[in-house]
Tab-separated table of C-alpha atoms and ligand atoms in Angstrom:
chain	number	residue	atom	x	y	z
A	1	MET	CA	-11.879	-5.349	-7.724
A	2	LEU	CA	-12.296	-2.308	-5.527
A	3	VAL	CA	-15.640	-0.614	-6.316
A	4	ASP	CA	-14.906	3.108	-6.219
A	5	ASP	CA	-17.485	4.737	-8.467
A	6	VAL	CA	-21.252	3.942	-8.464
A	7	ILE	CA	-24.515	5.644	-9.196
A	8	VAL	CA	-27.491	4.987	-6.951
A	9	SER	CA	-31.021	6.277	-6.807
A	10	VAL	CA	-32.219	7.154	-3.291
A	11	LYS	CA	-35.752	7.837	-2.304
A	12	ALA	CA	-36.693	9.006	1.184
A	13	GLY	CA	-39.999	7.791	2.643
A	14	ASN	CA	-43.297	9.477	1.775
A	15	GLY	CA	-45.290	11.061	4.565
A	16	GLY	CA	-48.364	9.163	5.656
A	17	ASN	CA	-51.737	10.625	4.736
A	18	GLY	CA	-53.806	12.359	7.349
A	19	ALA	CA	-57.090	10.588	8.183
A	20	VAL	CA	-60.689	11.868	7.824
A	21	SER	CA	-62.824	10.374	10.506
A	22	PHE	CA	-65.590	11.402	12.960
A	23	ARG	CA	-66.101	10.187	16.499
A	24	ARG	CA	-68.760	7.505	16.652
A	25	ASN	CA	-69.685	5.374	19.679
A	26	ALA	CA	-72.651	4.435	21.848
A	27	GLN	CA	-72.686	7.842	23.555
A	28	THR	CA	-71.948	10.047	20.563
A	29	ALA	CA	-73.966	9.509	17.458
A	30	ARG	CA	-72.493	12.412	15.540
A	31	GLY	CA	-69.165	13.395	17.183
A	32	GLY	CA	-66.525	15.848	16.038
A	33	PRO	CA	-63.553	15.080	13.750
A	34	ASP	CA	-60.961	12.618	15.081
A	35	GLY	CA	-58.780	11.822	12.035
A	36	GLY	CA	-55.090	11.632	13.156
A	37	ASN	CA	-51.994	12.908	11.302
A	38	GLY	CA	-49.825	10.764	9.081
A	39	GLY	CA	-46.304	9.928	10.191
A	40	LYS	CA	-43.216	11.509	8.582
A	41	GLY	CA	-41.364	9.466	6.001
A	42	GLY	CA	-37.934	8.083	6.832
A	43	ASP	CA	-34.811	10.207	6.060
A	44	ILE	CA	-31.717	8.833	4.354
A	45	PHE	CA	-28.295	9.604	5.739
A	46	VAL	CA	-24.879	8.839	4.503
A	47	ARG	CA	-22.234	7.897	7.097
A	48	GLY	CA	-18.447	7.819	6.547
A	49	VAL	CA	-16.774	4.587	7.698
A	50	THR	CA	-13.201	3.441	7.477
A	51	ASP	CA	-14.102	0.272	5.474
A	52	ILE	CA	-12.738	1.104	2.119
A	53	THR	CA	-14.834	-1.602	0.390
A	54	ALA	CA	-18.174	-0.221	1.584
A	55	LEU	CA	-19.234	0.909	-1.977
A	56	GLN	CA	-19.184	-2.733	-3.075
A	57	GLU	CA	-22.780	-3.031	-1.744
A	58	PHE	CA	-23.950	-0.688	-4.479
A	59	GLN	CA	-22.474	-2.475	-7.400
A	60	PHE	CA	-25.716	-4.369	-7.868
A	61	LYS	CA	-28.076	-2.563	-5.547
A	62	LYS	CA	-28.950	0.445	-7.540
A	63	SER	CA	-31.865	1.880	-5.665
A	64	ILE	CA	-32.472	2.564	-2.015
A	65	LYS	CA	-35.704	3.522	-0.405
A	66	ALA	CA	-36.523	4.539	3.166
A	67	GLU	CA	-39.732	3.508	4.821
A	68	ASP	CA	-42.892	5.513	4.272
A	69	GLY	CA	-44.663	7.106	7.214
A	70	ILE	CA	-47.896	5.305	8.218
A	71	LYS	CA	-51.245	7.004	7.604
A	72	GLY	CA	-53.162	8.531	10.453
A	73	ASP	CA	-56.185	6.775	11.829
A	74	ARG	CA	-59.454	7.337	13.690
A	75	ASN	CA	-59.441	8.237	17.403
A	76	ASN	CA	-56.752	10.831	16.640
A	77	LEU	CA	-54.185	8.120	16.125
A	78	PHE	CA	-50.994	9.475	14.616
A	79	GLY	CA	-49.273	7.231	12.061
A	80	ARG	CA	-45.844	5.905	12.937
A	81	LYS	CA	-42.809	7.680	11.466
A	82	GLY	CA	-41.025	5.729	8.712
A	83	LYS	CA	-37.577	4.318	9.784
A	84	ASP	CA	-34.563	6.344	8.756
A	85	LEU	CA	-31.881	4.638	6.660
A	86	VAL	CA	-28.178	5.038	6.980
A	87	ILE	CA	-25.906	4.277	4.014
A	88	ASP	CA	-22.245	3.482	4.842
A	89	VAL	CA	-19.671	4.818	2.402
A	90	PRO	CA	-15.898	4.912	2.854
A	91	VAL	CA	-14.388	8.119	4.300
A	92	GLY	CA	-13.142	10.008	1.242
A	93	THR	CA	-16.263	9.445	-0.827
A	94	ARG	CA	-17.541	12.379	-2.877
A	95	ILE	CA	-21.292	12.437	-3.299
A	96	THR	CA	-22.652	14.289	-6.360
A	97	ASP	CA	-26.266	14.835	-7.218
A	98	VAL	CA	-26.278	13.798	-10.892
A	99	ASP	CA	-29.161	16.117	-11.749
A	100	THR	CA	-28.397	19.276	-9.819
A	101	GLY	CA	-24.598	19.122	-9.431
A	102	TRP	CA	-24.771	19.467	-5.636
A	103	LYS	CA	-21.735	17.985	-4.013
A	104	THR	CA	-20.493	16.969	-0.595
A	105	ASP	CA	-17.364	15.148	0.540
A	106	ILE	CA	-17.614	12.638	3.265
A	107	ASP	CA	-14.319	13.285	4.906
A	108	ALA	CA	-14.794	12.187	8.489
A	109	GLU	CA	-16.711	9.601	10.321
A	110	LYS	CA	-19.902	11.682	10.381
A	111	SER	CA	-23.510	11.426	9.120
A	112	VAL	CA	-24.927	13.709	6.472
A	113	LEU	CA	-28.706	13.990	5.526
A	114	ILE	CA	-28.972	13.367	1.786
A	115	ALA	CA	-32.674	12.734	1.184
A	116	ARG	CA	-35.413	14.151	3.445
A	117	GLY	CA	-38.498	12.183	4.246
A	118	GLY	CA	-41.866	13.837	3.402
A	119	ASN	CA	-43.924	15.306	6.247
A	120	GLY	CA	-47.060	13.487	7.265
A	121	GLY	CA	-50.365	15.023	6.222
A	122	ARG	CA	-52.606	16.493	8.917
A	123	GLY	CA	-55.754	14.656	9.797
A	124	ASN	CA	-59.191	16.350	9.747
A	125	ASN	CA	-59.074	16.947	13.469
A	126	GLU	CA	-56.521	19.684	12.870
A	127	PHE	CA	-58.881	21.452	10.440
A	128	LYS	CA	-61.774	22.043	12.836
A	129	SER	CA	-62.558	25.642	13.593
A	130	ALA	CA	-65.347	27.741	14.991
A	131	THR	CA	-66.929	28.067	11.524
A	132	ASN	CA	-66.202	24.468	10.437
A	133	GLN	CA	-67.006	21.828	13.056
A	134	THR	CA	-67.067	18.953	10.652
A	135	PRO	CA	-64.080	19.379	8.263
A	136	ARG	CA	-64.025	16.589	5.706
A	137	THR	CA	-60.600	17.301	4.472
A	138	ALA	CA	-57.230	15.950	5.467
A	139	GLU	CA	-53.810	16.475	3.899
A	140	LYS	CA	-51.957	13.959	1.865
A	141	GLY	CA	-48.505	13.033	3.065
A	142	GLU	CA	-45.581	14.825	1.259
A	143	GLU	CA	-43.428	12.905	-1.197
A	144	GLY	CA	-40.036	11.933	0.136
A	145	GLN	CA	-37.041	13.473	-1.668
A	146	ALA	CA	-35.750	11.460	-4.602
A	147	ARG	CA	-32.199	11.880	-5.927
A	148	ARG	CA	-29.729	10.189	-8.273
A	149	LEU	CA	-26.366	10.219	-6.569
A	150	ARG	CA	-22.920	9.431	-7.736
A	151	LEU	CA	-20.737	7.925	-5.002
A	152	GLU	CA	-17.110	8.266	-5.932
A	153	LEU	CA	-14.279	7.177	-3.774
A	154	ARG	CA	-11.367	9.633	-3.832
A	155	LEU	CA	-9.169	8.542	-1.072
A	156	ILE	CA	-8.033	11.490	0.897
A	157	ALA	CA	-5.644	9.605	3.068
A	158	ASP	CA	-3.121	11.852	4.841
A	159	ILE	CA	-0.401	9.217	4.737
A	160	GLY	CA	0.239	6.542	2.105
A	161	LEU	CA	2.225	3.373	2.814
A	162	ILE	CA	4.345	2.195	-0.072
A	163	GLY	CA	7.059	-0.384	-0.522
A	164	LEU	CA	7.922	-3.765	-2.011
A	165	PRO	CA	5.629	-6.670	-1.416
A	166	ASN	CA	6.074	-8.258	2.087
A	167	ALA	CA	7.830	-5.107	3.454
A	168	GLY	CA	5.395	-5.003	6.382
A	169	LYS	CA	3.044	-2.234	5.200
A	170	SER	CA	-0.208	-3.893	6.369
A	171	SER	CA	1.318	-4.910	9.697
A	172	LEU	CA	2.219	-1.298	10.204
A	173	LEU	CA	-1.264	-0.171	9.329
A	174	GLU	CA	-2.572	-2.589	11.930
A	175	ALA	CA	-0.127	-1.397	14.554
A	176	LEU	CA	-0.891	2.259	14.011
A	177	THR	CA	-4.605	2.290	13.367
A	178	ASN	CA	-7.922	0.596	14.001
A	179	ALA	CA	-7.732	-1.261	10.737
A	180	ARG	CA	-7.465	-5.095	10.623
A	181	PRO	CA	-5.983	-5.884	7.214
A	182	LYS	CA	-4.824	-9.303	6.102
A	183	ILE	CA	-1.215	-9.975	6.921
A	184	ALA	CA	0.894	-12.915	5.874
A	185	ASN	CA	4.444	-13.851	5.222
A	186	TYR	CA	4.346	-13.849	1.473
A	187	PRO	CA	4.254	-11.211	-1.224
A	188	PHE	CA	0.936	-9.861	-2.622
A	189	THR	CA	-1.016	-10.505	0.553
A	190	THR	CA	-2.815	-7.196	0.044
A	191	LEU	CA	-4.894	-7.219	-3.109
A	192	GLU	CA	-6.959	-4.187	-2.442
A	193	PRO	CA	-6.045	-0.955	-0.646
A	194	ASN	CA	-6.811	-0.765	3.129
A	195	LEU	CA	-7.557	2.362	5.123
A	196	GLY	CA	-7.121	3.016	8.785
A	197	VAL	CA	-7.431	5.931	11.088
A	198	MET	CA	-4.618	6.836	13.471
A	199	PHE	CA	-6.028	8.921	16.254
A	200	THR	CA	-3.763	11.644	17.341
A	201	SER	CA	-4.871	11.757	20.978
A	202	SER	CA	-6.298	9.143	23.288
A	203	LYS	CA	-9.599	11.016	23.356
A	204	GLY	CA	-10.118	10.193	19.655
A	205	GLY	CA	-11.115	13.271	17.688
A	206	ASP	CA	-9.557	14.034	14.344
A	207	GLY	CA	-7.322	11.263	13.147
A	208	LYS	CA	-4.882	10.831	10.321
A	209	ILE	CA	-6.032	8.484	7.636
A	210	ILE	CA	-3.468	6.028	6.491
A	211	ALA	CA	-3.765	4.088	3.229
A	212	ASP	CA	-2.028	0.760	2.652
A	213	ILE	CA	-1.795	-0.324	-0.951
A	214	PRO	CA	-0.592	-3.529	-2.563
A	215	GLY	CA	3.240	-3.842	-2.881
A	216	LEU	CA	5.025	-2.363	-5.893
A	217	ILE	CA	7.458	-4.388	-7.958
A	218	GLU	CA	9.915	-3.616	-10.696
A	219	GLY	CA	8.015	-2.967	-13.888
A	220	ALA	CA	4.898	-1.955	-11.991
A	221	SER	CA	4.484	1.251	-13.948
A	222	GLY	CA	4.392	-0.943	-17.107
A	223	GLY	CA	1.568	-3.035	-15.639
A	224	LYS	CA	3.443	-5.750	-13.696
A	225	GLY	CA	1.998	-6.843	-10.380
A	226	LEU	CA	-0.916	-5.086	-8.743
A	227	GLY	CA	0.257	-1.924	-7.074
A	228	ILE	CA	0.365	0.675	-9.769
A	229	LYS	CA	-3.335	0.964	-10.443
A	230	PHE	CA	-3.730	1.797	-6.815
A	231	LEU	CA	-1.228	4.574	-6.914
A	232	LYS	CA	-4.064	6.936	-7.689
A	233	HIS	CA	-5.170	6.456	-4.097
A	234	ILE	CA	-1.945	7.902	-2.714
A	235	GLU	CA	-1.662	10.715	-5.293
A	236	LYS	CA	-3.482	13.051	-2.899
A	237	THR	CA	-1.720	12.051	0.304
A	238	ARG	CA	0.446	14.606	2.041
A	239	LEU	CA	3.064	12.146	3.164
A	240	LEU	CA	4.529	8.874	1.973
A	241	LEU	CA	5.755	6.277	4.337
A	242	HIS	CA	8.195	4.220	2.374
A	243	CYS	CA	8.667	0.813	4.035
A	244	ILE	CA	11.878	-1.151	3.546
A	245	ASP	CA	12.420	-4.568	5.142
A	246	ALA	CA	15.412	-4.327	7.504
A	247	THR	CA	16.412	-7.855	6.568
A	248	SER	CA	16.958	-6.870	2.947
A	249	VAL	CA	20.569	-7.219	1.749
A	250	ASP	CA	20.411	-4.062	-0.236
A	251	VAL	CA	18.055	-1.515	1.275
A	252	LEU	CA	19.111	1.237	-1.192
A	253	HIS	CA	18.249	-1.039	-4.139
A	254	ASP	CA	14.810	-1.739	-2.589
A	255	TYR	CA	14.226	1.946	-2.183
A	256	HIS	CA	15.156	2.778	-5.721
A	257	ILE	CA	12.968	0.061	-7.312
A	258	VAL	CA	9.843	1.521	-5.716
A	259	HIS	CA	10.815	5.139	-6.115
A	260	LYS	CA	11.585	4.632	-9.842
A	261	GLU	CA	8.179	3.024	-10.506
A	262	MET	CA	6.409	5.896	-8.704
A	263	LEU	CA	8.221	8.506	-10.732
A	264	ALA	CA	7.325	6.591	-13.935
A	265	TYR	CA	3.685	6.778	-12.934
A	266	ASN	CA	3.596	10.443	-11.896
A	267	LYS	CA	6.571	12.666	-11.401
A	268	GLU	CA	4.665	14.776	-8.773
A	269	ILE	CA	4.503	11.839	-6.424
A	270	GLY	CA	8.303	12.061	-6.361
A	271	GLN	CA	7.976	15.631	-4.903
A	272	LYS	CA	6.014	14.539	-1.870
A	273	LYS	CA	7.310	14.500	1.659
A	274	GLU	CA	8.577	11.048	2.472
A	275	ILE	CA	9.600	9.161	5.525
A	276	VAL	CA	11.900	6.182	4.848
A	277	LEU	CA	11.123	3.427	7.336
A	278	LEU	CA	13.160	0.329	8.047
A	279	THR	CA	10.678	-2.296	9.132
A	280	LYS	CA	11.046	-5.518	11.200
A	281	ARG	CA	14.123	-4.306	12.953
A	282	ASP	CA	13.630	-6.882	15.705
A	283	VAL	CA	14.766	-9.522	13.213
A	284	VAL	CA	18.223	-7.993	12.827
A	285	THR	CA	20.805	-6.768	15.294
A	286	ALA	CA	20.934	-3.121	16.403
A	287	THR	CA	24.279	-2.734	14.669
A	288	GLU	CA	22.787	-3.943	11.475
A	289	TYR	CA	19.717	-1.698	11.413
A	290	LYS	CA	21.692	1.305	12.494
A	291	GLU	CA	24.132	0.680	9.597
A	292	LYS	CA	21.234	0.452	7.208
A	293	GLU	CA	19.667	3.621	8.619
A	294	LYS	CA	22.960	5.350	7.861
A	295	ILE	CA	22.947	4.162	4.308
A	296	LEU	CA	19.418	5.450	3.776
A	297	LYS	CA	20.222	8.780	5.310
A	298	ASN	CA	22.235	9.525	2.199
A	299	ILE	CA	19.026	9.750	0.217
A	300	SER	CA	16.532	11.109	2.799
A	301	GLN	CA	16.692	13.258	5.964
A	302	ARG	CA	13.743	11.391	7.463
A	303	VAL	CA	14.846	7.863	8.254
A	304	LEU	CA	13.554	5.782	11.068
A	305	SER	CA	13.397	2.096	12.027
A	306	VAL	CA	10.577	0.227	13.718
A	307	SER	CA	9.315	-3.121	14.825
A	308	ILE	CA	5.641	-3.795	15.308
A	309	TYR	CA	6.683	-5.659	18.492
A	310	ASP	CA	8.422	-2.634	19.927
A	311	GLU	CA	6.031	-0.038	21.295
A	312	GLU	CA	8.703	2.584	21.801
A	313	SER	CA	9.713	2.531	18.161
A	314	LEU	CA	6.025	2.761	17.088
A	315	GLY	CA	5.556	5.716	19.484
A	316	LYS	CA	8.473	7.541	17.871
A	317	LEU	CA	7.052	6.848	14.436
A	318	LYS	CA	3.537	8.148	15.474
A	319	THR	CA	5.038	11.362	16.792
A	320	LEU	CA	6.943	11.960	13.586
A	321	LEU	CA	3.814	11.196	11.520
A	322	LYS	CA	1.706	13.607	13.505
A	323	LYS	CA	4.317	16.265	13.022
A	324	THR	CA	4.886	15.733	9.394
A	325	ALA	CA	1.505	14.755	7.846
B	1	GTP	N1	9.368	-9.885	13.112
B	1	GTP	C1	8.605	-8.939	12.499
B	1	GTP	N2	7.848	-9.369	11.484
B	1	GTP	C2	7.028	-8.439	10.870
B	1	GTP	C3	7.127	-7.076	11.237
B	1	GTP	N3	6.243	-6.395	10.451
B	1	GTP	C4	5.731	-7.281	9.574
B	1	GTP	N4	6.205	-8.543	9.847
B	1	GTP	C5	5.928	-9.749	9.115
B	1	GTP	O1	6.184	-9.586	7.725
B	1	GTP	C6	5.281	-10.352	6.925
B	1	GTP	C7	4.694	-9.427	5.860
B	1	GTP	O2	3.901	-8.447	6.456
B	1	GTP	P1	2.694	-7.681	5.656
B	1	GTP	O3	2.292	-6.591	6.639
B	1	GTP	O4	1.662	-8.566	5.179
B	1	GTP	O5	3.527	-7.067	4.495
B	1	GTP	P2	3.000	-6.140	3.245
B	1	GTP	O6	4.047	-5.179	2.943
B	1	GTP	O7	1.616	-5.592	3.635
B	1	GTP	O8	2.904	-7.225	2.120
B	1	GTP	P3	2.018	-7.152	0.743
B	1	GTP	O9	0.578	-6.810	1.108
B	1	GTP	O10	2.178	-8.504	0.154
B	1	GTP	O11	2.684	-6.103	-0.140
B	1	GTP	C8	4.245	-10.974	7.836
B	1	GTP	O12	4.625	-12.245	8.118
B	1	GTP	C9	4.436	-10.030	9.130
B	1	GTP	O13	4.039	-10.759	10.264
B	1	GTP	C10	7.960	-6.699	12.344
B	1	GTP	O14	8.074	-5.531	12.756
B	1	GTP	N5	8.690	-7.706	12.924
B	2	MG	MG1	-0.096	-5.881	2.669
């Protein structure tokens, strides 16, 4: 089961205490202050990743703590800084502070500071002055920030892949993006949604997020199969890529099965922009897939055919996706 809503407590590291100490050695019987500062506590960051299952880790792990800073020591030794922690969450996660209502959306592969480590306390060496040569005070380290956070996955994919089981959705996700979903020649290979990022230029930069969900079957809106509960993940997408197997004997029928189930789930999904895609065109003759394209053009202006083994067809699809999504 996809974990998409969890509450975790996070606690950044406390700062280390400053030290109180005076120089003592064979030469100096009563030396000046030499207590070092404490180290800063570790910060906690959240980083967006394309692994949609990343929240799974927090199903049982309910609290996360970054390392404390080490206390200062004699000889003006500064304590070591506590290590920072990075929490991975899927891109599309909304983070809400349960107590204050503060919110942020993790919508790119970036890091955001969510809990700040406490500063280290100053050692007594920093308190010496002309009037006080032997300060006996040092600061305590600051407390690290503690928060209760709700991590809620609201997929904000730009493009959603839909279609009957075995239509080639996951294969397409793999061909277009950096995702490596499970692919096999039987229905219901995909049991949980997959996400991938299609970069729109070779330099990387902003990409389009594509969501691949389990196949839909007739009766899905009434609870059959797996796909329908995942439709919420494509509700927000700008564009649907409706995959239809080119080897199907009745492509129009395939289209309508899926379309009908989507409408039954939510009429607004039916208003979305859609590209109808004939997949696996390498398996049939050119005459055959062109004939099927023609049939589908009766119901949609955007019809294309691809094969994952034909780079040129994938290139055309990418161009259309960039333009449309
Ligand atoms: N020859 C050929 N085979 C393909 C192509 N695309 C997908 N396949 C094959 O079709 C089968 C199903 O592909 P998947 O990508 O798992 O299909 P899916 O739509 O994700 O299936 P579910 O997750 O079960 O809904 C696999 O054996 C793929 O290798 C293609 O362009 N050409
Ligand atoms: Mg699949």
